[in-house]
């Protein structure tokens, strides 16, 4: 197992894409957090003080780089691509044969990939959240708004969990289809288009809505949003954070198990 | 050290057997050549041996399957077809990744880079490499752990004549120290210079295995060439004695199935004058083509059938 972890760790570090994707994710995250903080500061000073909504939503909005209130957690979608490449490169470049002649224990290789990529993504998400929150606290220090709240720290953890679940989900999907382009296209099309189309069609047609209105809440990415979303903007009644986590992480686990079974049984 | 035993290897692609109940041994201290026509299943066999392809049978290295070896690059060095490395990971980083996962010190990476003549491109991306350089990087990986067994698929591919010569010396030297080499090649003349033992397959089945000399001896192209002014008379005599005789030109015969000494003695007893008596040994190429003729015919039939139906 040590060998597989060493291999995977070196594999990850010696790829340029790991570094530019990480850099992009961090800059994007901190940039959004900074914009939110600056906008909030001018609004608060314009209003002559922080409102109850500011107190409740600003700390979680800043630490989650906006994803708690409006946009998807962009950082997660950028770093999750590192997971797509973790398996995608193996099949795109025939590296899988090199990998398995260096470390022939397939289960170890599989575990090492998910572990190393997972830890990397957790670290990127947590550190970016921390820097975002501290920067936000600095920017808003004159407003008297408390930023380092318990909710903020909790949101930092929820973002990290979301990033990990998303990464493992798309990583496992790539291992199943063995094609990084298909995986990359679908990891953006599915949550941002296909699920919306399904929910939209279902809610627009009364018959469908009656039959499936309750089912669309379990579409994995829509459900997954509940892990970090504090403001309800979805159609119908979305799931709670725990239920959302169960659906989203459950999807990831199913794909992971499938990818392990296939990886162990397939020709390399 | 390092006896390879392959037993009952088998692999079916789309309902057709690519490798069929293939068993052979590779002994230490020798270069064992792996021969077969294109599509005979050589690469598939090698992948099966390393547990990369899933199929029937088992292969052991001193009794242990490859997939059970701990830090396998220290035991078995491999080079498979089509250089698998990431196009933008530098040559040195590629080898470093393999080395550290096998407990091989980083200093050894620089050593093999030097040995393979890659020191100047160590920090370059393989995307810019020629096919020969890519092949050298693959060989560097195979030699990285100073293994006692090498499994190489077409190692001379893309190498220049100096490189081909270098690899021949390398493999012979490797075997001379009591280690095992299992190497496939479609260059028969190269194989004749390099291999001590052969495993010959056709259509995924074993055709022959054993020392190169024994294999070549099975060829009907091993002949005695005899020139005589009484060639027709001599031909009749030799045929009566059981040889297969062919007239290759006026006054010259090719005799198969009889030693030169016996041809000479029979001619002498019958008072037939002989002007030249020579043994002509078959080449590995002739022996190979003859042995794999059935497989080739099969391929020809199949391609005709395919053309007919298309």
XYZ file of C-alpha atoms in Angstrom:
578
model
C 0.000 0.000 0.000
C 2.887 2.386 0.801
C 4.217 1.759 -2.713
C 0.886 2.574 -4.336
C 0.552 5.764 -2.278
C 4.106 6.834 -3.124
C 3.452 6.220 -6.805
C 0.179 8.127 -6.814
C 1.615 11.020 -4.827
C 4.484 11.404 -7.309
C 2.121 10.950 -10.246
C -0.054 13.796 -8.993
C 2.804 16.161 -8.193
C 4.666 15.682 -11.477
C 1.714 16.744 -13.630
C 1.435 20.362 -14.611
C -2.360 20.146 -14.811
C -2.500 19.427 -11.059
C -0.781 22.722 -10.349
C -2.642 24.971 -12.732
C -6.022 23.504 -11.794
C -5.192 23.961 -8.107
C -3.955 27.496 -8.726
C -7.048 28.349 -10.740
C -9.363 26.931 -8.057
C -7.649 28.848 -5.259
C -7.560 32.159 -7.156
C -11.171 31.800 -8.265
C -12.306 30.961 -4.737
C -10.403 33.734 -3.001
C -11.378 36.192 -5.734
C -15.094 35.502 -5.304
C -14.816 35.701 -1.501
C -12.989 39.020 -1.793
C -15.593 40.455 -4.173
C -18.420 39.446 -1.842
C -16.600 40.980 1.142
C -15.876 44.254 -0.661
C -19.434 44.544 -1.951
C -20.784 43.814 1.541
C -18.527 46.430 3.106
C -19.776 49.218 0.849
C -23.380 48.097 1.317
C -23.093 47.935 5.086
C -21.456 51.350 5.286
C -24.141 52.699 2.906
C -26.898 51.269 5.124
C -25.157 52.546 8.189
C -24.846 49.098 9.759
C -25.171 45.346 9.267
C -28.660 43.911 8.878
C -29.857 40.671 10.453
C -29.467 38.960 7.048
C -25.871 40.225 6.813
C -25.086 38.719 10.198
C -26.669 35.430 9.252
C -25.490 34.993 5.655
C -22.258 36.946 5.147
C -19.874 34.696 7.107
C -21.114 31.511 5.361
C -21.236 33.257 1.974
C -17.626 34.403 2.259
C -16.197 31.147 3.571
C -18.042 29.150 0.884
C -17.016 31.638 -1.821
C -20.636 32.439 -2.511
C -21.934 28.900 -2.910
C -23.975 29.029 0.304
C -26.175 31.746 -1.204
C -26.091 31.794 -4.985
C -23.459 30.275 -7.272
C -22.328 26.648 -7.452
C -19.199 25.816 -5.493
C -16.892 26.565 -8.414
C -13.692 25.567 -6.622
C -14.975 22.013 -6.296
C -15.710 21.785 -10.026
C -12.200 22.944 -10.880
C -10.275 20.696 -8.474
C -12.526 17.717 -9.241
C -10.968 17.754 -12.708
C -7.744 16.587 -11.034
C -9.685 13.468 -10.123
C -10.930 13.063 -13.692
C -7.336 13.239 -14.921
C -6.190 10.762 -12.255
C -7.947 7.991 -14.187
C -8.295 9.733 -17.535
C -4.549 9.936 -18.122
C -4.135 6.249 -17.315
C -6.338 5.328 -20.256
C -5.645 8.281 -22.540
C -1.899 7.583 -22.628
C -1.774 3.839 -21.917
C -0.143 4.656 -18.588
C -2.279 2.054 -16.846
C 0.068 -0.700 -18.056
C 3.094 1.144 -16.728
C 1.288 1.739 -13.463
C 0.353 -1.919 -13.066
C 3.833 -3.187 -13.879
C 5.200 -0.849 -11.195
C 2.436 -1.593 -8.672
C 0.516 -4.715 -9.764
C -1.864 -4.814 -6.797
C -4.959 -3.324 -8.423
C -6.974 -2.677 -5.276
C -4.011 -0.796 -3.768
C -3.699 1.325 -6.915
C -7.414 2.104 -6.772
C -7.364 2.976 -3.058
C -4.224 5.115 -3.491
C -5.780 7.141 -6.301
C -8.940 7.991 -4.387
C -6.994 8.648 -1.183
C -4.345 10.944 -2.635
C -6.718 12.891 -4.878
C -9.242 13.088 -2.032
C -6.720 14.456 0.461
C -5.472 16.967 -2.088
C -8.991 18.242 -2.758
C -9.822 18.402 0.968
C -6.681 20.441 1.581
C -7.335 22.831 -1.325
C -10.963 23.347 -0.270
C -10.185 23.846 3.426
C -7.212 26.157 2.870
C -9.050 28.283 0.336
C -12.038 28.503 2.685
C -9.756 29.524 5.542
C -7.991 32.221 3.509
C -11.358 33.444 2.177
C -12.794 33.743 5.664
C -9.734 35.497 7.103
C -9.597 37.912 4.157
C -13.319 38.575 4.583
C -12.859 39.228 8.289
C -10.055 41.664 7.447
C -12.090 43.520 4.814
C -15.164 43.708 7.068
C -13.242 44.369 10.280
C -14.463 47.978 10.443
C -18.149 47.062 10.207
C -18.387 45.286 13.544
C -19.845 42.229 11.786
C -18.642 38.987 13.436
C -17.127 36.796 10.705
C -15.393 33.929 12.561
C -18.668 32.375 13.684
C -19.466 28.780 14.456
C -21.655 28.650 11.331
C -18.705 29.838 9.235
C -16.399 27.101 10.500
C -19.140 24.548 9.971
C -19.627 25.811 6.402
C -15.893 25.382 5.779
C -16.279 21.709 6.672
C -19.439 21.343 4.586
C -17.667 22.798 1.541
C -14.770 20.380 1.991
C -17.189 17.452 2.248
C -18.995 18.589 -0.906
C -15.708 18.988 -2.801
C -14.606 15.518 -1.731
C -17.908 13.877 -2.664
C -17.997 15.627 -6.050
C -14.379 14.696 -6.772
C -14.838 11.051 -5.868
C -18.044 10.912 -7.900
C -16.490 12.232 -11.116
C -13.241 10.335 -10.489
C -15.157 7.075 -10.203
C -17.227 7.931 -13.268
C -14.041 8.477 -15.285
C -12.684 5.119 -14.132
C -15.908 3.461 -15.247
C -16.053 5.039 -18.725
C -12.235 5.190 -19.139
C -12.554 8.401 -21.126
C -11.640 11.775 -19.661
C -13.311 13.905 -22.317
C -16.659 12.162 -21.833
C -16.247 12.575 -18.074
C -15.309 16.257 -18.309
C -18.213 17.104 -20.596
C -20.715 15.221 -18.479
C -19.488 16.600 -15.148
C -20.586 20.048 -16.336
C -23.525 19.127 -18.554
C -25.206 16.892 -15.997
C -25.468 19.261 -13.007
C -25.857 22.521 -14.924
C -28.071 21.444 -17.778
C -29.490 17.937 -17.740
C -30.775 17.996 -14.162
C -32.290 21.439 -14.695
C -34.001 20.293 -17.862
C -35.430 17.247 -16.082
C -36.702 19.293 -13.103
C -37.996 22.011 -15.424
C -39.929 19.627 -17.655
C -41.346 17.716 -14.694
C -42.558 20.846 -12.926
C -43.999 22.334 -16.134
C -46.160 19.319 -17.000
C -48.830 18.801 -14.302
C -49.150 15.052 -14.882
C -45.400 14.544 -14.616
C -45.264 16.813 -11.623
C -47.885 14.728 -9.849
C -46.014 11.507 -10.599
C -42.384 12.562 -10.314
C -42.461 15.904 -8.488
C -41.153 14.241 -5.396
C -38.581 12.130 -7.237
C -36.651 14.974 -8.907
C -35.561 16.145 -5.476
C -33.337 13.074 -5.471
C -31.431 14.005 -8.639
C -27.919 13.658 -7.214
C -26.454 17.076 -7.960
C -29.580 18.984 -6.991
C -29.621 16.969 -3.784
C -25.892 17.567 -3.319
C -26.389 21.333 -3.419
C -28.297 21.010 -0.141
C -24.983 20.169 1.561
C -23.836 23.791 1.305
C -26.854 25.841 0.226
C -28.299 28.072 2.952
C -30.816 29.914 0.774
C -33.608 27.986 -0.902
C -33.692 28.767 -4.629
C -34.644 25.384 -6.019
C -37.961 24.338 -7.509
C -40.281 22.504 -5.173
C -39.095 21.462 -1.754
C -35.402 20.534 -1.791
C -33.893 17.997 0.538
C -32.229 18.946 3.803
C -28.449 19.005 4.179
C -28.167 15.501 5.579
C -30.575 13.945 3.089
C -28.809 15.785 0.271
C -25.475 14.511 1.496
C -26.832 10.962 1.678
C -28.064 11.062 -1.943
C -24.970 12.779 -3.354
C -22.390 10.751 -1.425
C -24.433 7.605 -2.033
C -24.180 8.186 -5.783
C -20.426 8.614 -5.405
C -20.123 5.400 -3.377
C -22.133 3.382 -5.908
C -19.921 4.624 -8.759
C -16.782 3.980 -6.715
C -17.756 0.391 -5.977
C -18.615 -0.132 -9.640
C -15.270 1.356 -10.732
C -13.353 -0.915 -8.350
C -15.137 -4.044 -9.556
C -14.528 -3.076 -13.202
C -10.899 -2.066 -12.623
C -10.154 -5.401 -10.971
C -11.831 -7.393 -13.719
C -10.917 -5.565 -16.891
C -7.915 -5.856 -19.174
C -5.491 -3.060 -18.434
C 16.913 -17.658 -9.956
C 14.082 -16.398 -12.056
C 12.534 -19.371 -13.783
C 9.416 -18.282 -15.653
C 6.703 -20.896 -15.976
C 3.708 -20.122 -18.142
C 0.886 -22.641 -17.873
C -2.284 -22.875 -19.918
C -2.399 -19.220 -20.936
C -5.559 -18.360 -22.810
C -7.426 -15.280 -23.956
C -10.541 -14.924 -26.057
C -11.298 -11.729 -27.984
C -14.809 -11.406 -29.387
C -15.378 -15.152 -29.345
C -12.078 -15.942 -31.104
C -9.151 -17.376 -29.165
C -6.168 -15.005 -29.380
C -4.053 -17.189 -27.110
C -4.985 -20.814 -26.660
C -3.689 -23.107 -23.904
C -0.126 -21.852 -24.171
C 2.520 -23.299 -21.844
C 6.286 -22.816 -21.851
C 9.267 -22.253 -19.590
C 11.950 -19.608 -19.666
C 15.214 -20.686 -18.042
C 17.719 -18.387 -16.380
C 21.042 -17.847 -18.083
C 19.528 -17.711 -21.537
C 17.879 -15.325 -23.943
C 14.567 -16.848 -24.932
C 13.186 -15.459 -28.148
C 9.435 -15.242 -28.607
C 8.472 -15.628 -32.255
C 5.247 -15.692 -34.166
C 3.640 -14.089 -37.202
C 1.844 -10.775 -36.737
C -1.355 -11.308 -34.803
C -0.183 -14.649 -33.413
C -0.771 -13.405 -29.868
C 2.731 -12.433 -28.693
C 1.806 -9.156 -27.055
C -1.355 -10.639 -25.575
C 0.713 -13.477 -24.115
C 3.109 -11.016 -22.500
C 0.239 -9.019 -21.036
C -1.303 -12.221 -19.694
C 2.031 -13.169 -18.101
C 2.068 -9.846 -16.234
C -1.566 -10.005 -15.144
C -2.465 -6.983 -17.274
C -4.918 -8.872 -19.445
C -7.475 -11.052 -17.750
C -7.568 -14.568 -19.147
C -6.972 -18.240 -18.448
C -3.849 -19.852 -17.048
C -1.061 -18.644 -14.813
C 2.513 -17.461 -15.029
C 4.949 -17.647 -12.153
C 8.342 -16.088 -11.565
C 10.236 -18.484 -9.285
C 6.832 -19.790 -8.266
C 5.248 -16.389 -7.599
C 2.697 -14.716 -9.905
C 3.661 -11.207 -11.039
C 0.683 -9.636 -9.289
C 1.896 -11.055 -5.952
C 5.414 -9.626 -6.287
C 6.289 -6.915 -3.801
C 8.090 -4.026 -5.520
C 8.093 -6.022 -8.781
C 10.482 -3.821 -10.750
C 13.320 -5.183 -8.632
C 12.484 -8.662 -9.932
C 10.955 -8.274 -13.375
C 11.736 -5.485 -15.822
C 9.171 -5.029 -18.565
C 8.838 -3.217 -21.851
C 5.530 -3.519 -23.633
C 4.517 -2.245 -27.043
C 3.624 1.417 -27.516
C 5.629 3.562 -25.105
C 3.269 4.281 -22.253
C 4.308 7.461 -20.534
C 2.613 10.772 -19.989
C 3.621 13.163 -22.781
C 4.323 16.106 -20.481
C 5.986 14.379 -17.513
C 9.741 14.701 -17.896
C 11.771 11.554 -18.534
C 13.443 11.886 -15.156
C 10.186 12.375 -13.269
C 8.650 9.405 -15.087
C 11.480 7.151 -13.944
C 11.570 8.716 -10.478
C 7.890 7.897 -9.992
C 8.492 4.253 -10.919
C 11.694 4.073 -8.868
C 10.373 5.470 -5.598
C 7.297 3.222 -5.755
C 9.676 0.272 -5.939
C 12.167 1.328 -3.293
C 14.793 2.125 -5.916
C 17.017 5.076 -4.929
C 16.834 8.275 -7.002
C 20.546 7.953 -7.833
C 19.714 4.849 -9.861
C 17.413 6.969 -12.075
C 20.338 9.120 -13.171
C 22.405 5.989 -13.667
C 19.982 4.393 -16.146
C 19.393 7.728 -17.897
C 23.141 7.879 -18.445
C 23.309 4.213 -19.479
C 20.550 4.648 -22.063
C 22.014 7.879 -23.430
C 19.092 9.949 -22.164
C 21.005 12.146 -19.698
C 20.777 15.218 -21.943
C 16.978 14.911 -22.308
C 16.296 13.886 -18.698
C 14.342 17.058 -18.031
C 12.597 17.149 -21.402
C 9.027 16.044 -22.045
C 8.630 12.723 -23.877
C 6.166 14.447 -26.232
C 9.214 15.781 -28.056
C 10.960 12.396 -28.223
C 11.565 10.392 -31.378
C 10.320 6.805 -31.415
C 13.823 5.543 -30.674
C 14.171 7.843 -27.674
C 10.784 6.753 -26.398
C 11.930 3.166 -26.714
C 15.079 3.990 -24.739
C 12.971 5.517 -21.993
C 10.909 2.324 -21.899
C 14.096 0.269 -21.649
C 15.409 2.542 -18.900
C 12.254 1.750 -16.917
C 12.754 -1.978 -17.496
C 16.343 -1.832 -16.208
C 15.587 0.574 -13.358
C 15.250 -1.956 -10.545
C 18.230 -4.061 -11.701
C 15.814 -7.017 -12.126
C 16.686 -10.677 -12.594
C 14.143 -11.122 -15.376
C 13.372 -9.052 -18.456
C 10.187 -9.299 -20.478
C 10.527 -7.180 -23.578
C 8.087 -6.774 -26.455
C 9.932 -5.738 -29.633
C 12.678 -3.845 -27.799
C 14.546 -3.044 -31.027
C 11.569 -1.162 -32.494
C 12.547 2.278 -33.646
C 16.195 1.901 -32.651
C 18.997 2.726 -35.078
C 21.523 0.001 -36.017
C 23.815 1.063 -33.159
C 20.898 0.822 -30.777
C 19.949 -2.608 -32.072
C 23.545 -3.766 -31.635
C 23.632 -2.249 -28.148
C 20.488 -4.012 -27.041
C 21.716 -7.347 -28.386
C 24.895 -7.036 -26.327
C 22.929 -5.888 -23.332
C 20.545 -8.848 -23.394
C 23.293 -11.412 -24.013
C 25.323 -9.919 -21.178
C 22.259 -9.922 -18.959
C 21.635 -13.614 -19.613
C 25.315 -14.432 -19.185
C 25.087 -13.396 -15.550
C 22.482 -16.100 -14.947
C 19.398 -13.958 -15.402
C 16.387 -14.568 -17.643
C 15.398 -12.731 -20.787
C 12.130 -13.275 -22.646
C 12.066 -11.129 -25.746
C 9.798 -10.922 -28.764
C 10.940 -9.654 -32.111
C 9.829 -9.816 -35.696
C 13.432 -9.362 -36.850
C 14.440 -12.980 -37.360
C 18.045 -12.243 -38.263
C 18.308 -10.243 -35.048
C 16.771 -13.083 -33.080
C 19.176 -15.593 -34.657
C 22.095 -13.554 -33.319
C 20.617 -13.075 -29.889
C 18.456 -15.974 -28.749
C 19.584 -19.235 -27.195
C 16.107 -20.658 -26.793
C 12.901 -20.109 -28.714
C 9.200 -20.143 -28.071
C 7.368 -20.112 -31.405
C 3.627 -19.548 -31.598
C 1.106 -19.335 -34.401
C -2.577 -18.510 -34.064
C -2.104 -18.306 -30.301
C -0.875 -21.882 -30.022
C 2.570 -23.239 -29.274
C 4.368 -24.440 -32.398
C 7.790 -25.158 -30.950
C 9.941 -24.455 -27.942
C 13.544 -25.342 -27.192
C 17.067 -24.431 -28.246
C 17.400 -22.408 -31.463
C 19.648 -25.090 -32.974
C 17.057 -27.832 -32.461
C 14.371 -25.691 -34.014
C 16.428 -24.891 -37.089
C 17.298 -28.588 -37.498
C 13.613 -29.439 -37.914
C 13.554 -27.432 -41.125
C 13.403 -29.303 -44.410
C 15.642 -26.573 -45.748
C 18.604 -28.284 -44.112
C 20.057 -29.856 -47.248
C 23.128 -31.404 -48.782
C 24.137 -29.797 -52.049
C 25.934 -32.163 -54.328
C 27.367 -31.573 -57.830
C 28.040 -34.435 -60.106
C 28.364 -35.007 -63.873
C 26.165 -38.079 -63.218
C 23.532 -36.174 -61.325
C 20.504 -38.079 -62.627
C 22.082 -41.405 -61.753
C 22.977 -40.142 -58.284
C 19.476 -38.741 -57.744
C 17.904 -42.152 -58.449
C 20.344 -43.835 -56.102
C 19.727 -41.400 -53.229
C 15.964 -41.628 -53.654
C 16.173 -45.418 -53.418
C 18.072 -44.933 -50.153
C 15.263 -42.805 -48.755
C 16.378 -39.216 -49.333
C 14.276 -36.470 -50.846
C 16.112 -35.151 -53.855
C 15.535 -32.054 -55.878
C 17.432 -30.921 -58.970
C 18.354 -27.314 -58.403
C 20.262 -26.809 -61.672
C 21.839 -29.053 -64.281
C 24.385 -31.204 -62.489
C 23.421 -30.063 -58.995
C 21.103 -31.700 -56.482
C 19.645 -30.680 -53.181
C 19.295 -33.653 -50.852
C 17.157 -33.591 -47.748
C 17.072 -36.264 -45.093
C 20.581 -37.611 -45.452
C 23.945 -36.684 -43.961
C 26.693 -35.459 -46.352
C 28.965 -38.381 -45.361
C 26.306 -40.926 -46.361
C 25.768 -39.156 -49.709
C 29.521 -39.296 -50.329
C 29.809 -42.955 -49.334
C 26.871 -44.013 -51.506
C 28.308 -42.158 -54.494
C 31.692 -43.732 -53.946
C 30.237 -47.259 -53.727
C 28.302 -46.716 -56.952
C 31.365 -45.184 -58.624
C 29.592 -41.908 -59.245
C 31.910 -38.943 -59.507
C 31.208 -36.086 -57.126
C 32.631 -32.617 -57.797
C 31.187 -30.861 -54.811
C 29.564 -31.969 -51.607
C 28.389 -29.349 -49.150
C 26.047 -29.057 -46.258
C 23.640 -26.147 -46.430
C 22.116 -25.244 -43.072
C 18.640 -23.748 -42.925
C 18.372 -20.252 -41.553
C 16.148 -19.402 -38.612
C 13.996 -17.479 -41.050
C 13.448 -20.546 -43.230
C 12.669 -22.710 -40.238
C 10.305 -20.092 -38.886
C 8.452 -19.551 -42.154
C 8.056 -23.279 -42.577
C 6.849 -23.828 -39.013
C 4.341 -21.008 -39.144
C 3.140 -21.743 -42.683
C -0.161 -23.163 -41.457
C -0.845 -20.107 -39.386
C -0.039 -17.869 -42.342
C -2.250 -19.905 -44.650
C -5.003 -19.564 -42.133
C -4.567 -15.809 -42.109
C -4.606 -15.706 -45.895
C -7.813 -17.747 -45.942
C -9.437 -15.524 -43.379
C -8.520 -12.335 -45.213
C -9.827 -13.842 -48.464
C -13.038 -14.821 -46.712
C -13.353 -11.337 -45.302
C -12.790 -9.820 -48.742
C -15.386 -12.165 -50.252
C -18.044 -11.192 -47.799
C -17.315 -7.486 -48.002
